[in-house]
């Protein structure tokens, strides 16, 4: 099976290659693609040296699955090109997520949606994935009516340049220098700000609206009421969500803990007496979605509150994409409905 | 009027002295008190050098108002001593806040509660104050039924040692060293963690329960349903709250903006198109509670979402204490009901 990694030199692309080495240590049928700027760079994967090529209209001949993690604009440009060339496109951008013909997939939640793709499958925004991973199993206890989710999102969600900026800005500020934002809309060193992406007319950011719309699509639950405030925090990797869920019937914290611990891809870390709960630094580099602080929500008789953390580059992006490929292979759905 | 500052060398004590210089530039009738460890230290206030004295049972003779910002244990020890000596005690700890005989006061919200104190007045937790400052004026539009509040709290809320730890740990981590927590329960450099203070049996932290209980007491609204997740973030000064309020009737964002801009001590910073909203670095050192991102909550027909930021050492502590003293003087209530 020939795999193409579009955006191989980016933050998510690099994690994708690391995960390919971990999961498929023999696989060398790879094509590493990127923008013109990164073309010519050499990268080692599974003991073989690959030269990064510029992505063009001719890049996708003989490619079976193309993982795309680039700008939304570049996805719009090359996603359909790759699909027309016969590749299954697994796209990390928001370009196609809400299109009716495109499944938006977290395999543990709605893997069967891969049966009806038409060449392009989208993966959710990195703050949506952890939320639906915990919401889905809890629906076995009772249907969800409403979710309020406030996020604590690391700079790697904005790419490698934002990670560099956090490091450099922190150094500058600690030496008394000025903190001029460049890769981010505001200073991030020793600061937080409630803006990820631009604003809609409703006053919500595009990122917040993604959490709302994408969660409903993945959960097949257009009626769940959702609100979010998405906040950037000075953390390099991992996103956190303070989530407040309201059910049709009361759900106990114990029942929730039980259902969550049975969910594949979810690890419960919930021992407050021992100060055990998920955190960005402990989740970074791990595959799972971690959940803790599970408690009856004091503000609603049918509510639960919890704290959810995942590595936004792993399950929030690269791992979810690879798992979609694996699930599509298992379902015999790599070529979707096209043939 | 003789003022005593108990905990003069601490994070809040130092801000109190700075605010005394700003608000009462002629005032020199001061007694600076602290623990034995800090006794003997010299501090300049309004051009006069004061020697910090150890707090003892005899410290409060001739003191009219004692501002106490020390540990809860030390407040329990010296608060009643100062009150018995005839001082009006304005206490920053959680020692007395929920006692029925002790008013818990944010002057702009419930200043008239100063009329019935019995020697001790408490100021709220630094995460409660900004929340009630925005909740109170909005009740003019419609009664509040429920509040969900998730916080982003700076390390200065845990005192000067935690501020030093954030700086030093950040330096260590940037040089590849280990991050060993000491003043905090977890590593804070490039990390966040959902634990402030210990845990109750409900699974809520003491800090979260304070937000719930104190808000109800200050607002005289025992029926408001409240939930909170309190999170420490790697920021030096200022606390943020992502707040979701539910009203009996719908309240528009415009109406909310109007009511909030008329509230003394609140500044609306809400121009998303220009990326204008409150942040820790812009609120630090300022007197006001700042509010932005005011919008209809997408998850409830009668809901509003907003983002609230204030300097936790200023309005969250020292300023609120001074304003209580000013209000008590204006009301002729310094000596409360005791005489």
PDB file of C-alpha atoms in Angstrom, chain B residues 82-272:
ATOM      1  CA  UNK B  82      -7.613  42.229  66.398  1.00  0.00           C
ATOM      2  CA  UNK B  83     -11.414  42.464  66.502  1.00  0.00           C
ATOM      3  CA  UNK B  84     -11.472  42.136  70.303  1.00  0.00           C
ATOM      4  CA  UNK B  85      -8.850  44.906  70.501  1.00  0.00           C
ATOM      5  CA  UNK B  86     -11.370  47.126  68.716  1.00  0.00           C
ATOM      6  CA  UNK B  87     -10.086  47.051  65.149  1.00  0.00           C
ATOM      7  CA  UNK B  88     -12.285  46.471  62.135  1.00  0.00           C
ATOM      8  CA  UNK B  89     -10.754  43.357  60.577  1.00  0.00           C
ATOM      9  CA  UNK B  90     -10.827  43.010  56.787  1.00  0.00           C
ATOM     10  CA  UNK B  91      -9.647  39.474  56.157  1.00  0.00           C
ATOM     11  CA  UNK B  92      -8.480  37.972  52.874  1.00  0.00           C
ATOM     12  CA  UNK B  93      -8.505  34.312  53.944  1.00  0.00           C
ATOM     13  CA  UNK B  94     -11.272  31.732  53.848  1.00  0.00           C
ATOM     14  CA  UNK B  95     -11.269  31.506  57.678  1.00  0.00           C
ATOM     15  CA  UNK B  96     -14.462  33.487  58.307  1.00  0.00           C
ATOM     16  CA  UNK B  97     -16.092  33.925  54.898  1.00  0.00           C
ATOM     17  CA  UNK B  98     -18.974  31.527  55.373  1.00  0.00           C
ATOM     18  CA  UNK B  99     -19.673  32.425  59.033  1.00  0.00           C
ATOM     19  CA  UNK B 100     -23.145  33.830  59.456  1.00  0.00           C
ATOM     20  CA  UNK B 101     -21.938  36.789  61.558  1.00  0.00           C
ATOM     21  CA  UNK B 102     -19.332  37.782  58.970  1.00  0.00           C
ATOM     22  CA  UNK B 103     -20.299  39.800  55.889  1.00  0.00           C
ATOM     23  CA  UNK B 104     -18.522  38.721  52.705  1.00  0.00           C
ATOM     24  CA  UNK B 105     -18.263  41.885  50.679  1.00  0.00           C
ATOM     25  CA  UNK B 106     -17.566  43.230  47.217  1.00  0.00           C
ATOM     26  CA  UNK B 107     -18.545  46.879  47.778  1.00  0.00           C
ATOM     27  CA  UNK B 108     -20.022  47.443  44.304  1.00  0.00           C
ATOM     28  CA  UNK B 109     -22.245  44.384  44.788  1.00  0.00           C
ATOM     29  CA  UNK B 110     -23.244  44.179  48.467  1.00  0.00           C
ATOM     30  CA  UNK B 111     -21.579  47.129  50.241  1.00  0.00           C
ATOM     31  CA  UNK B 112     -24.613  47.522  52.486  1.00  0.00           C
ATOM     32  CA  UNK B 113     -23.728  44.206  54.175  1.00  0.00           C
ATOM     33  CA  UNK B 114     -21.046  46.252  55.959  1.00  0.00           C
ATOM     34  CA  UNK B 115     -23.814  47.706  58.137  1.00  0.00           C
ATOM     35  CA  UNK B 116     -24.126  44.504  60.147  1.00  0.00           C
ATOM     36  CA  UNK B 117     -20.573  43.283  60.729  1.00  0.00           C
ATOM     37  CA  UNK B 118     -19.411  42.335  64.188  1.00  0.00           C
ATOM     38  CA  UNK B 119     -15.731  43.250  63.940  1.00  0.00           C
ATOM     39  CA  UNK B 120     -14.712  40.976  61.076  1.00  0.00           C
ATOM     40  CA  UNK B 121     -15.472  41.399  57.370  1.00  0.00           C
ATOM     41  CA  UNK B 122     -14.204  38.903  54.802  1.00  0.00           C
ATOM     42  CA  UNK B 123     -13.235  39.515  51.211  1.00  0.00           C
ATOM     43  CA  UNK B 124     -14.015  36.779  48.698  1.00  0.00           C
ATOM     44  CA  UNK B 125     -11.668  34.385  47.020  1.00  0.00           C
ATOM     45  CA  UNK B 126      -9.870  36.021  44.085  1.00  0.00           C
ATOM     46  CA  UNK B 127     -11.750  33.912  41.527  1.00  0.00           C
ATOM     47  CA  UNK B 128     -15.169  34.695  43.055  1.00  0.00           C
ATOM     48  CA  UNK B 129     -14.854  38.494  42.917  1.00  0.00           C
ATOM     49  CA  UNK B 130     -14.668  38.897  39.118  1.00  0.00           C
ATOM     50  CA  UNK B 131     -17.593  36.499  38.657  1.00  0.00           C
ATOM     51  CA  UNK B 132     -19.967  38.347  40.999  1.00  0.00           C
ATOM     52  CA  UNK B 133     -18.851  41.719  39.596  1.00  0.00           C
ATOM     53  CA  UNK B 134     -20.263  40.715  36.194  1.00  0.00           C
ATOM     54  CA  UNK B 135     -23.165  38.577  37.437  1.00  0.00           C
ATOM     55  CA  UNK B 136     -24.608  41.306  39.676  1.00  0.00           C
ATOM     56  CA  UNK B 137     -25.391  44.011  37.092  1.00  0.00           C
ATOM     57  CA  UNK B 138     -26.786  41.446  34.662  1.00  0.00           C
ATOM     58  CA  UNK B 139     -29.502  40.560  37.175  1.00  0.00           C
ATOM     59  CA  UNK B 140     -31.142  43.848  36.300  1.00  0.00           C
ATOM     60  CA  UNK B 141     -32.038  42.250  32.978  1.00  0.00           C
ATOM     61  CA  UNK B 142     -33.298  38.963  34.436  1.00  0.00           C
ATOM     62  CA  UNK B 143     -32.654  36.756  37.487  1.00  0.00           C
ATOM     63  CA  UNK B 144     -29.779  34.292  37.085  1.00  0.00           C
ATOM     64  CA  UNK B 145     -30.660  30.611  37.310  1.00  0.00           C
ATOM     65  CA  UNK B 146     -27.328  28.908  36.676  1.00  0.00           C
ATOM     66  CA  UNK B 147     -23.648  29.688  36.170  1.00  0.00           C
ATOM     67  CA  UNK B 148     -20.934  27.422  34.761  1.00  0.00           C
ATOM     68  CA  UNK B 149     -17.497  28.964  35.280  1.00  0.00           C
ATOM     69  CA  UNK B 150     -14.142  27.504  34.268  1.00  0.00           C
ATOM     70  CA  UNK B 151     -11.085  29.413  35.423  1.00  0.00           C
ATOM     71  CA  UNK B 152      -7.567  30.148  34.232  1.00  0.00           C
ATOM     72  CA  UNK B 153      -5.807  31.222  37.436  1.00  0.00           C
ATOM     73  CA  UNK B 154      -2.330  32.700  37.756  1.00  0.00           C
ATOM     74  CA  UNK B 155       0.270  31.427  40.206  1.00  0.00           C
ATOM     75  CA  UNK B 156       0.240  34.622  42.272  1.00  0.00           C
ATOM     76  CA  UNK B 157      -3.033  33.343  43.706  1.00  0.00           C
ATOM     77  CA  UNK B 158      -0.833  30.815  45.515  1.00  0.00           C
ATOM     78  CA  UNK B 159       1.558  33.527  46.764  1.00  0.00           C
ATOM     79  CA  UNK B 160       5.026  34.839  46.085  1.00  0.00           C
ATOM     80  CA  UNK B 161       6.739  31.451  46.359  1.00  0.00           C
ATOM     81  CA  UNK B 162       4.594  30.069  43.552  1.00  0.00           C
ATOM     82  CA  UNK B 163       5.503  33.070  41.378  1.00  0.00           C
ATOM     83  CA  UNK B 164       9.196  32.424  41.989  1.00  0.00           C
ATOM     84  CA  UNK B 165       8.634  28.756  41.208  1.00  0.00           C
ATOM     85  CA  UNK B 166       7.031  29.525  37.832  1.00  0.00           C
ATOM     86  CA  UNK B 167       9.976  31.753  36.871  1.00  0.00           C
ATOM     87  CA  UNK B 168      12.660  29.345  38.058  1.00  0.00           C
ATOM     88  CA  UNK B 169      10.951  26.225  36.732  1.00  0.00           C
ATOM     89  CA  UNK B 170      10.481  27.848  33.327  1.00  0.00           C
ATOM     90  CA  UNK B 171      14.195  28.649  33.195  1.00  0.00           C
ATOM     91  CA  UNK B 172      15.085  25.091  34.253  1.00  0.00           C
ATOM     92  CA  UNK B 173      12.755  23.443  31.734  1.00  0.00           C
ATOM     93  CA  UNK B 174      14.048  25.652  28.901  1.00  0.00           C
ATOM     94  CA  UNK B 175      17.551  24.443  29.694  1.00  0.00           C
ATOM     95  CA  UNK B 176      16.359  20.838  29.618  1.00  0.00           C
ATOM     96  CA  UNK B 177      16.362  20.384  33.385  1.00  0.00           C
ATOM     97  CA  UNK B 178      13.781  18.592  35.563  1.00  0.00           C
ATOM     98  CA  UNK B 179      10.679  20.439  36.769  1.00  0.00           C
ATOM     99  CA  UNK B 180      10.169  19.552  40.387  1.00  0.00           C
ATOM    100  CA  UNK B 181       7.118  21.138  41.996  1.00  0.00           C
ATOM    101  CA  UNK B 182       7.486  22.542  45.453  1.00  0.00           C
ATOM    102  CA  UNK B 183       5.170  25.511  46.063  1.00  0.00           C
ATOM    103  CA  UNK B 184       2.517  23.891  43.804  1.00  0.00           C
ATOM    104  CA  UNK B 185       1.043  20.373  43.636  1.00  0.00           C
ATOM    105  CA  UNK B 186       2.289  19.874  40.055  1.00  0.00           C
ATOM    106  CA  UNK B 187       4.754  21.232  37.544  1.00  0.00           C
ATOM    107  CA  UNK B 188       3.447  24.570  36.266  1.00  0.00           C
ATOM    108  CA  UNK B 189       6.038  25.554  33.614  1.00  0.00           C
ATOM    109  CA  UNK B 190       4.444  24.958  30.174  1.00  0.00           C
ATOM    110  CA  UNK B 191       1.670  23.000  31.893  1.00  0.00           C
ATOM    111  CA  UNK B 192      -1.799  23.528  33.400  1.00  0.00           C
ATOM    112  CA  UNK B 193      -3.457  21.486  36.158  1.00  0.00           C
ATOM    113  CA  UNK B 194      -7.020  21.323  37.498  1.00  0.00           C
ATOM    114  CA  UNK B 195      -6.262  21.500  41.195  1.00  0.00           C
ATOM    115  CA  UNK B 196      -6.298  24.565  43.420  1.00  0.00           C
ATOM    116  CA  UNK B 197      -6.380  23.657  47.110  1.00  0.00           C
ATOM    117  CA  UNK B 198      -7.512  20.195  48.295  1.00  0.00           C
ATOM    118  CA  UNK B 199     -10.476  18.049  47.259  1.00  0.00           C
ATOM    119  CA  UNK B 200     -13.897  17.662  48.888  1.00  0.00           C
ATOM    120  CA  UNK B 201     -15.856  14.407  48.979  1.00  0.00           C
ATOM    121  CA  UNK B 202     -17.992  15.696  46.097  1.00  0.00           C
ATOM    122  CA  UNK B 203     -14.967  15.655  43.803  1.00  0.00           C
ATOM    123  CA  UNK B 204     -14.899  19.446  43.700  1.00  0.00           C
ATOM    124  CA  UNK B 205     -11.817  21.258  44.974  1.00  0.00           C
ATOM    125  CA  UNK B 206     -12.048  23.590  47.951  1.00  0.00           C
ATOM    126  CA  UNK B 207     -11.388  26.471  45.531  1.00  0.00           C
ATOM    127  CA  UNK B 208     -14.298  25.438  43.298  1.00  0.00           C
ATOM    128  CA  UNK B 209     -16.611  25.056  46.286  1.00  0.00           C
ATOM    129  CA  UNK B 210     -15.579  28.553  47.440  1.00  0.00           C
ATOM    130  CA  UNK B 211     -16.673  29.994  44.092  1.00  0.00           C
ATOM    131  CA  UNK B 212     -20.027  28.257  44.479  1.00  0.00           C
ATOM    132  CA  UNK B 213     -20.716  29.107  48.133  1.00  0.00           C
ATOM    133  CA  UNK B 214     -19.243  32.606  48.166  1.00  0.00           C
ATOM    134  CA  UNK B 215     -21.016  33.740  44.996  1.00  0.00           C
ATOM    135  CA  UNK B 216     -24.371  32.743  46.480  1.00  0.00           C
ATOM    136  CA  UNK B 217     -23.639  34.554  49.745  1.00  0.00           C
ATOM    137  CA  UNK B 218     -22.452  37.785  48.095  1.00  0.00           C
ATOM    138  CA  UNK B 219     -25.317  37.824  45.603  1.00  0.00           C
ATOM    139  CA  UNK B 220     -27.873  36.948  48.352  1.00  0.00           C
ATOM    140  CA  UNK B 221     -28.991  34.232  45.963  1.00  0.00           C
ATOM    141  CA  UNK B 222     -28.862  30.817  47.630  1.00  0.00           C
ATOM    142  CA  UNK B 223     -30.812  29.297  44.744  1.00  0.00           C
ATOM    143  CA  UNK B 224     -28.414  30.052  41.903  1.00  0.00           C
ATOM    144  CA  UNK B 225     -27.031  26.770  40.556  1.00  0.00           C
ATOM    145  CA  UNK B 226     -23.255  26.975  40.118  1.00  0.00           C
ATOM    146  CA  UNK B 227     -20.476  24.742  38.836  1.00  0.00           C
ATOM    147  CA  UNK B 228     -16.792  25.500  38.379  1.00  0.00           C
ATOM    148  CA  UNK B 229     -13.553  23.893  37.296  1.00  0.00           C
ATOM    149  CA  UNK B 230     -10.596  25.840  38.698  1.00  0.00           C
ATOM    150  CA  UNK B 231      -7.356  25.474  36.778  1.00  0.00           C
ATOM    151  CA  UNK B 232      -3.864  26.828  37.408  1.00  0.00           C
ATOM    152  CA  UNK B 233      -2.118  28.203  34.309  1.00  0.00           C
ATOM    153  CA  UNK B 234       1.493  29.363  33.806  1.00  0.00           C
ATOM    154  CA  UNK B 235       0.704  33.059  34.157  1.00  0.00           C
ATOM    155  CA  UNK B 236       2.154  35.299  36.880  1.00  0.00           C
ATOM    156  CA  UNK B 237      -0.715  37.688  37.609  1.00  0.00           C
ATOM    157  CA  UNK B 238      -4.468  37.907  36.787  1.00  0.00           C
ATOM    158  CA  UNK B 239      -7.220  35.318  36.842  1.00  0.00           C
ATOM    159  CA  UNK B 240      -9.563  34.597  33.908  1.00  0.00           C
ATOM    160  CA  UNK B 241     -13.026  33.032  33.936  1.00  0.00           C
ATOM    161  CA  UNK B 242     -14.906  31.542  30.989  1.00  0.00           C
ATOM    162  CA  UNK B 243     -18.453  32.075  32.264  1.00  0.00           C
ATOM    163  CA  UNK B 244     -21.752  30.697  30.956  1.00  0.00           C
ATOM    164  CA  UNK B 245     -24.796  32.324  32.583  1.00  0.00           C
ATOM    165  CA  UNK B 246     -28.397  31.175  32.303  1.00  0.00           C
ATOM    166  CA  UNK B 247     -31.202  33.666  32.996  1.00  0.00           C
ATOM    167  CA  UNK B 248     -34.924  33.287  33.640  1.00  0.00           C
ATOM    168  CA  UNK B 249     -35.639  35.289  30.487  1.00  0.00           C
ATOM    169  CA  UNK B 250     -33.492  35.804  27.363  1.00  0.00           C
ATOM    170  CA  UNK B 251     -30.890  38.575  27.690  1.00  0.00           C
ATOM    171  CA  UNK B 252     -29.247  39.937  24.552  1.00  0.00           C
ATOM    172  CA  UNK B 253     -25.493  40.459  24.270  1.00  0.00           C
ATOM    173  CA  UNK B 254     -26.140  44.134  23.583  1.00  0.00           C
ATOM    174  CA  UNK B 255     -28.219  44.560  26.726  1.00  0.00           C
ATOM    175  CA  UNK B 256     -25.530  42.762  28.732  1.00  0.00           C
ATOM    176  CA  UNK B 257     -22.804  44.973  27.284  1.00  0.00           C
ATOM    177  CA  UNK B 258     -24.842  48.056  28.216  1.00  0.00           C
ATOM    178  CA  UNK B 259     -25.464  46.919  31.819  1.00  0.00           C
ATOM    179  CA  UNK B 260     -21.847  45.872  32.291  1.00  0.00           C
ATOM    180  CA  UNK B 261     -20.492  49.168  31.012  1.00  0.00           C
ATOM    181  CA  UNK B 262     -22.623  51.012  33.580  1.00  0.00           C
ATOM    182  CA  UNK B 263     -21.274  48.888  36.459  1.00  0.00           C
ATOM    183  CA  UNK B 264     -18.666  50.710  38.591  1.00  0.00           C
ATOM    184  CA  UNK B 265     -15.394  48.781  38.612  1.00  0.00           C
ATOM    185  CA  UNK B 266     -16.160  46.913  35.386  1.00  0.00           C
ATOM    186  CA  UNK B 267     -14.669  47.766  31.997  1.00  0.00           C
ATOM    187  CA  UNK B 268     -16.053  46.191  28.842  1.00  0.00           C
ATOM    188  CA  UNK B 269     -13.304  45.236  26.348  1.00  0.00           C
ATOM    189  CA  UNK B 270     -15.269  43.608  23.595  1.00  0.00           C
ATOM    190  CA  UNK B 271     -14.348  44.185  19.979  1.00  0.00           C
ATOM    191  CA  UNK B 272     -13.662  40.750  18.496  1.00  0.00           C
TER     192      UNK B 272
END
